[in-house]
mmCIF file of C-alpha atoms in Angstrom:
data_model
loop_
_atom_site.group_PDB
_atom_site.id
_atom_site.type_symbol
_atom_site.label_atom_id
_atom_site.label_comp_id
_atom_site.label_asym_id
_atom_site.label_seq_id
_atom_site.Cartn_x
_atom_site.Cartn_y
_atom_site.Cartn_z
ATOM 1 C CA ASN V 1 -5.182 -1.292 11.988
ATOM 2 C CA ALA V 2 -6.234 0.849 9.080
ATOM 3 C CA GLY V 3 -2.968 0.750 6.951
ATOM 4 C CA VAL V 4 -3.000 3.267 4.060
ATOM 5 C CA THR V 5 -6.347 5.157 3.724
ATOM 6 C CA GLN V 6 -7.136 7.198 0.523
ATOM 7 C CA THR V 7 -9.888 9.872 0.329
ATOM 8 C CA PRO V 8 -12.144 10.378 -1.594
ATOM 9 C CA LYS V 9 -12.724 6.954 -3.207
ATOM 10 C CA PHE V 10 -14.333 8.302 -6.331
ATOM 11 C CA ARG V 11 -14.409 11.736 -7.994
ATOM 12 C CA VAL V 12 -15.791 13.449 -11.091
ATOM 13 C CA LEU V 13 -14.015 16.620 -11.999
ATOM 14 C CA LYS V 14 -14.747 19.032 -14.829
ATOM 15 C CA THR V 15 -11.690 19.938 -17.165
ATOM 16 C CA GLY V 16 -9.827 22.919 -15.208
ATOM 17 C CA GLN V 17 -11.093 22.052 -11.700
ATOM 18 C CA SER V 18 -8.664 21.579 -8.973
ATOM 19 C CA MET V 19 -8.800 18.884 -6.275
ATOM 20 C CA THR V 20 -6.575 17.398 -3.610
ATOM 21 C CA LEU V 21 -6.306 13.685 -2.977
ATOM 22 C CA LEU V 22 -5.479 12.649 0.700
ATOM 23 C CA CYS V 23 -3.406 9.602 1.733
ATOM 24 C CA ALA V 24 -2.919 8.663 5.416
ATOM 25 C CA GLN V 25 -0.941 5.937 6.877
ATOM 26 C CA ASP V 26 -0.717 4.750 10.449
ATOM 27 C CA MET V 27 2.334 2.409 10.219
ATOM 28 C CA ASN V 28 4.878 5.103 11.026
ATOM 29 C CA HIS V 29 6.457 4.661 7.462
ATOM 30 C CA GLU V 30 9.111 6.910 6.249
ATOM 31 C CA TYR V 31 8.310 6.581 2.551
ATOM 32 C CA MET V 32 5.192 7.577 0.733
ATOM 33 C CA TYR V 33 4.208 7.167 -2.935
ATOM 34 C CA TRP V 34 1.577 8.139 -5.404
ATOM 35 C CA TYR V 35 1.097 6.004 -8.456
ATOM 36 C CA ARG V 36 -1.403 6.125 -11.259
ATOM 37 C CA GLN V 37 -2.747 3.063 -13.017
ATOM 38 C CA ASP V 38 -4.208 2.984 -16.486
ATOM 39 C CA PRO V 39 -5.056 -0.013 -18.654
ATOM 40 C CA GLY V 40 -2.294 -1.369 -20.572
ATOM 41 C CA MET V 41 0.224 1.172 -18.751
ATOM 42 C CA GLY V 42 0.664 -0.561 -15.373
ATOM 43 C CA LEU V 43 1.540 1.338 -12.382
ATOM 44 C CA ARG V 44 3.418 4.435 -12.852
ATOM 45 C CA LEU V 45 5.095 6.710 -10.206
ATOM 46 C CA ILE V 46 3.946 10.238 -10.119
ATOM 47 C CA HIS V 47 5.685 11.762 -7.080
ATOM 48 C CA TYR V 48 7.153 10.083 -3.701
ATOM 49 C CA SER V 49 8.569 11.151 -0.416
ATOM 50 C CA VAL V 50 11.469 9.690 1.604
ATOM 51 C CA GLY V 51 10.444 11.755 4.697
ATOM 52 C CA GLU V 52 8.526 14.332 6.166
ATOM 53 C CA GLY V 53 9.142 17.761 4.356
ATOM 54 C CA THR V 54 10.565 16.060 1.479
ATOM 55 C CA THR V 55 9.080 15.311 -2.130
ATOM 56 C CA ALA V 56 10.648 14.158 -5.512
ATOM 57 C CA LYS V 57 9.306 13.554 -8.940
ATOM 58 C CA GLY V 58 8.620 10.232 -10.249
ATOM 59 C CA GLU V 59 8.102 8.834 -13.918
ATOM 60 C CA VAL V 60 4.955 11.130 -14.735
ATOM 61 C CA PRO V 61 4.990 14.170 -12.551
ATOM 62 C CA ASP V 62 3.545 16.765 -14.955
ATOM 63 C CA GLY V 63 0.295 18.336 -13.941
ATOM 64 C CA TYR V 64 0.613 17.098 -10.210
ATOM 65 C CA ASN V 65 1.898 18.607 -6.976
ATOM 66 C CA VAL V 66 2.382 17.122 -3.691
ATOM 67 C CA SER V 67 3.129 17.987 -0.166
ATOM 68 C CA ARG V 68 4.268 16.057 3.156
ATOM 69 C CA LEU V 69 3.737 18.325 5.944
ATOM 70 C CA LYS V 70 3.190 15.391 8.304
ATOM 71 C CA LYS V 71 4.895 12.000 8.399
ATOM 72 C CA GLN V 72 1.445 10.216 8.240
ATOM 73 C CA ASN V 73 0.032 12.471 5.273
ATOM 74 C CA PHE V 74 0.888 12.615 1.745
ATOM 75 C CA LEU V 75 -1.315 15.060 -0.373
ATOM 76 C CA LEU V 76 -1.715 14.864 -4.446
ATOM 77 C CA GLY V 77 -2.904 17.955 -5.938
ATOM 78 C CA LEU V 78 -4.296 18.579 -9.272
ATOM 79 C CA GLU V 79 -4.266 22.238 -9.937
ATOM 80 C CA SER V 80 -6.080 22.319 -13.381
ATOM 81 C CA ALA V 81 -7.535 18.852 -14.115
ATOM 82 C CA ALA V 82 -7.224 17.427 -17.667
ATOM 83 C CA PRO V 83 -9.143 14.543 -19.303
ATOM 84 C CA SER V 84 -5.663 12.850 -19.529
ATOM 85 C CA GLN V 85 -5.671 12.630 -15.717
ATOM 86 C CA THR V 86 -8.496 10.305 -15.705
ATOM 87 C CA SER V 87 -7.193 7.374 -13.889
ATOM 88 C CA VAL V 88 -7.063 5.246 -10.881
ATOM 89 C CA TYR V 89 -4.794 6.683 -8.139
ATOM 90 C CA PHE V 90 -3.011 4.739 -5.595
ATOM 91 C CA CYS V 91 -1.129 5.785 -2.558
ATOM 92 C CA ALA V 92 1.438 3.467 -0.973
ATOM 93 C CA SER V 93 3.854 3.586 1.924
ATOM 94 C CA SER V 94 6.882 1.729 3.196
ATOM 95 C CA HIS V 95 9.724 1.707 5.793
ATOM 96 C CA GLY V 96 12.165 2.583 3.062
ATOM 97 C CA GLN V 97 15.846 1.617 3.758
ATOM 98 C CA GLY V 98 16.757 -1.516 5.504
ATOM 99 C CA THR V 99 14.664 -4.585 5.835
ATOM 100 C CA ASN V 100 11.015 -4.968 5.239
ATOM 101 C CA THR V 101 11.133 -2.585 2.293
ATOM 102 C CA GLU V 102 7.839 -3.656 0.648
ATOM 103 C CA ALA V 103 5.138 -1.144 0.065
ATOM 104 C CA PHE V 104 1.688 -1.448 1.325
ATOM 105 C CA PHE V 105 -1.029 0.371 -0.869
ATOM 106 C CA GLY V 106 -4.393 2.005 -0.225
ATOM 107 C CA GLN V 107 -7.660 1.005 -1.952
ATOM 108 C CA GLY V 108 -7.404 3.525 -4.630
ATOM 109 C CA THR V 109 -9.126 6.842 -5.865
ATOM 110 C CA ARG V 110 -11.017 6.479 -9.162
ATOM 111 C CA LEU V 111 -10.952 9.953 -10.742
ATOM 112 C CA THR V 112 -12.818 10.892 -14.043
ATOM 113 C CA VAL V 113 -12.050 14.119 -15.638
ATOM 114 C CA VAL V 114 -14.762 15.296 -18.176
ATOM 115 C CA GLU E 1 16.393 2.893 -17.192
ATOM 116 C CA ASP E 2 15.030 0.042 -15.242
ATOM 117 C CA GLN E 3 12.698 -2.265 -17.317
ATOM 118 C CA VAL E 4 10.355 -4.994 -15.969
ATOM 119 C CA THR E 5 8.289 -7.242 -18.281
ATOM 120 C CA GLN E 6 5.863 -9.741 -17.300
ATOM 121 C CA SER E 7 4.474 -12.628 -19.412
ATOM 122 C CA PRO E 8 1.934 -13.741 -20.264
ATOM 123 C CA GLU E 9 -0.189 -10.706 -20.169
ATOM 124 C CA ALA E 10 -3.223 -13.081 -19.649
ATOM 125 C CA LEU E 11 -3.504 -16.687 -18.579
ATOM 126 C CA ARG E 12 -6.496 -18.986 -18.216
ATOM 127 C CA LEU E 13 -6.137 -22.247 -16.079
ATOM 128 C CA GLN E 14 -8.503 -24.737 -15.109
ATOM 129 C CA GLU E 15 -8.868 -25.548 -11.477
ATOM 130 C CA GLY E 16 -5.883 -27.751 -10.375
ATOM 131 C CA GLU E 17 -3.894 -26.967 -13.558
ATOM 132 C CA SER E 18 -0.421 -25.775 -12.360
ATOM 133 C CA SER E 19 1.533 -22.974 -14.237
ATOM 134 C CA SER E 20 4.055 -20.355 -13.909
ATOM 135 C CA LEU E 21 3.998 -16.641 -14.558
ATOM 136 C CA ASN E 22 7.329 -14.960 -15.608
ATOM 137 C CA CYS E 23 8.748 -11.529 -14.613
ATOM 138 C CA SER E 24 11.989 -10.490 -16.537
ATOM 139 C CA TYR E 25 13.906 -7.547 -15.540
ATOM 140 C CA THR E 26 16.742 -5.224 -16.490
ATOM 141 C CA VAL E 27 18.058 -3.026 -13.704
ATOM 142 C CA SER E 28 21.486 -1.766 -12.412
ATOM 143 C CA GLY E 29 21.923 -2.996 -8.954
ATOM 144 C CA LEU E 30 18.824 -4.857 -7.832
ATOM 145 C CA ARG E 31 18.021 -4.626 -4.232
ATOM 146 C CA GLY E 32 14.805 -6.644 -4.236
ATOM 147 C CA LEU E 33 11.897 -7.914 -6.411
ATOM 148 C CA PHE E 34 8.605 -7.802 -5.295
ATOM 149 C CA TRP E 35 5.434 -9.761 -6.126
ATOM 150 C CA TYR E 36 1.870 -8.322 -5.467
ATOM 151 C CA ARG E 37 -1.499 -9.578 -6.056
ATOM 152 C CA GLN E 38 -4.379 -7.207 -7.153
ATOM 153 C CA ASP E 39 -8.252 -8.016 -7.219
ATOM 154 C CA PRO E 40 -10.555 -5.708 -9.297
ATOM 155 C CA GLY E 41 -11.249 -2.566 -7.838
ATOM 156 C CA LYS E 42 -8.737 -2.959 -4.977
ATOM 157 C CA GLY E 43 -4.953 -1.716 -4.223
ATOM 158 C CA PRO E 44 -2.188 -4.322 -4.792
ATOM 159 C CA GLU E 45 -1.620 -6.756 -1.935
ATOM 160 C CA PHE E 46 1.982 -7.550 -0.959
ATOM 161 C CA LEU E 47 2.905 -11.422 -1.556
ATOM 162 C CA PHE E 48 6.628 -11.850 -1.411
ATOM 163 C CA THR E 49 10.026 -10.080 -1.571
ATOM 164 C CA LEU E 50 13.089 -11.838 -2.964
ATOM 165 C CA TYR E 51 16.560 -10.432 -2.647
ATOM 166 C CA SER E 52 19.083 -12.669 -4.171
ATOM 167 C CA ALA E 53 19.589 -15.142 -7.012
ATOM 168 C CA GLY E 54 18.420 -18.636 -5.917
ATOM 169 C CA GLU E 55 16.159 -17.465 -3.133
ATOM 170 C CA GLU E 56 12.388 -18.943 -2.971
ATOM 171 C CA LYS E 57 9.556 -18.158 -1.012
ATOM 172 C CA GLU E 58 6.317 -19.904 -0.669
ATOM 173 C CA LYS E 59 2.644 -19.050 0.516
ATOM 174 C CA GLU E 60 0.025 -21.527 0.222
ATOM 175 C CA ARG E 61 -0.265 -22.421 -3.437
ATOM 176 C CA LEU E 62 2.144 -19.895 -4.597
ATOM 177 C CA LYS E 63 6.081 -20.154 -4.789
ATOM 178 C CA ALA E 64 8.255 -17.466 -5.972
ATOM 179 C CA THR E 65 11.779 -17.941 -7.284
ATOM 180 C CA LEU E 66 14.581 -15.478 -8.442
ATOM 181 C CA THR E 67 17.422 -15.620 -10.952
ATOM 182 C CA LYS E 68 19.798 -12.890 -11.970
ATOM 183 C CA LYS E 69 17.541 -11.991 -14.985
ATOM 184 C CA GLU E 70 13.998 -13.200 -13.977
ATOM 185 C CA SER E 71 11.484 -14.308 -11.425
ATOM 186 C CA PHE E 72 8.828 -16.872 -11.480
ATOM 187 C CA LEU E 73 5.484 -17.005 -9.616
ATOM 188 C CA HIS E 74 4.650 -20.807 -9.675
ATOM 189 C CA ILE E 75 0.990 -21.541 -8.871
ATOM 190 C CA THR E 76 0.489 -25.108 -7.928
ATOM 191 C CA ALA E 77 -3.123 -26.631 -8.125
ATOM 192 C CA PRO E 78 -4.691 -23.148 -8.405
ATOM 193 C CA LYS E 79 -8.302 -22.370 -7.301
ATOM 194 C CA PRO E 80 -10.861 -19.956 -8.651
ATOM 195 C CA GLU E 81 -9.960 -17.672 -5.775
ATOM 196 C CA ASP E 82 -6.542 -17.223 -6.957
ATOM 197 C CA SER E 83 -8.013 -15.441 -10.147
ATOM 198 C CA ALA E 84 -6.382 -12.006 -9.952
ATOM 199 C CA THR E 85 -3.675 -9.747 -11.513
ATOM 200 C CA TYR E 86 -0.353 -10.589 -10.356
ATOM 201 C CA LEU E 87 2.286 -7.492 -10.522
ATOM 202 C CA CYS E 88 6.087 -7.681 -10.392
ATOM 203 C CA ALA E 89 8.257 -4.845 -9.265
ATOM 204 C CA VAL E 90 11.842 -4.177 -8.674
ATOM 205 C CA GLN E 91 13.842 -1.898 -6.291
ATOM 206 C CA ALA E 92 17.013 -0.827 -7.775
ATOM 207 C CA ILE E 93 20.092 1.605 -7.270
ATOM 208 C CA SER E 94 19.038 3.990 -10.160
ATOM 209 C CA SER E 95 16.232 4.993 -7.757
ATOM 210 C CA GLY E 96 18.592 5.231 -4.798
ATOM 211 C CA TYR E 97 16.603 2.083 -3.566
ATOM 212 C CA SER E 98 13.732 4.468 -2.914
ATOM 213 C CA THR E 99 10.985 3.488 -5.479
ATOM 214 C CA LEU E 100 9.492 0.541 -6.981
ATOM 215 C CA THR E 101 9.121 0.062 -10.790
ATOM 216 C CA PHE E 102 6.234 -2.227 -11.840
ATOM 217 C CA GLY E 103 5.582 -4.579 -14.621
ATOM 218 C CA LYS E 104 2.233 -4.427 -16.502
ATOM 219 C CA GLY E 105 0.951 -7.520 -14.794
ATOM 220 C CA THR E 106 -0.436 -11.006 -15.542
ATOM 221 C CA MET E 107 -4.218 -11.383 -15.454
ATOM 222 C CA LEU E 108 -4.819 -14.885 -14.140
ATOM 223 C CA LEU E 109 -8.401 -16.465 -14.387
ATOM 224 C CA VAL E 110 -8.862 -19.873 -12.872
ATOM 225 C CA SER E 111 -12.074 -21.691 -13.939
ATOM 226 C CA PRO E 112 -13.766 -24.270 -11.685
#
């Protein structure tokens, strides 16, 4: 059981380049999330989705876009990367409403923008 | 705005020296409080969910408790392998119970 899988695990981008981070979950979860984690700032929510075809903004959405075309996948895009987007990105998923609402996390993507 | 504050920021213990980590929260309509463990270079790993004041949950050397304003993660006779960052998060009505708001974590180091 793979759980939540993020691709790639590491990436170095030049300022202005674009890229897409892929998150896949095999737990049939409705809700999916993208967080970034920076030293001293904790985990901050970028965007989230409460079901296939839906997305919503989190605490720090600027400079990012997302898509959830399939229930199991949640994509995070950076159209024009900036050094301020250097961070560790985590994807998570959960059942959402009802019981067992805990989120399960992937292993992270370490992104450096130079 | 939901707020989660964890203390201390860092804690160093000797093996076998019990202690507690604190998570205080200010939210409207708490649905659940979550504890996670995070090892360096890894994603957070789920430990516990607490839903109502007075609730307690245990797992090996860890016990989590919840009041109306805070939660404690008690670590009894810790071992070096308990060294990690412990994160607290809340799920509340402000987000339609859809998202988790995290504290900044407590970094625990247990020395042999």
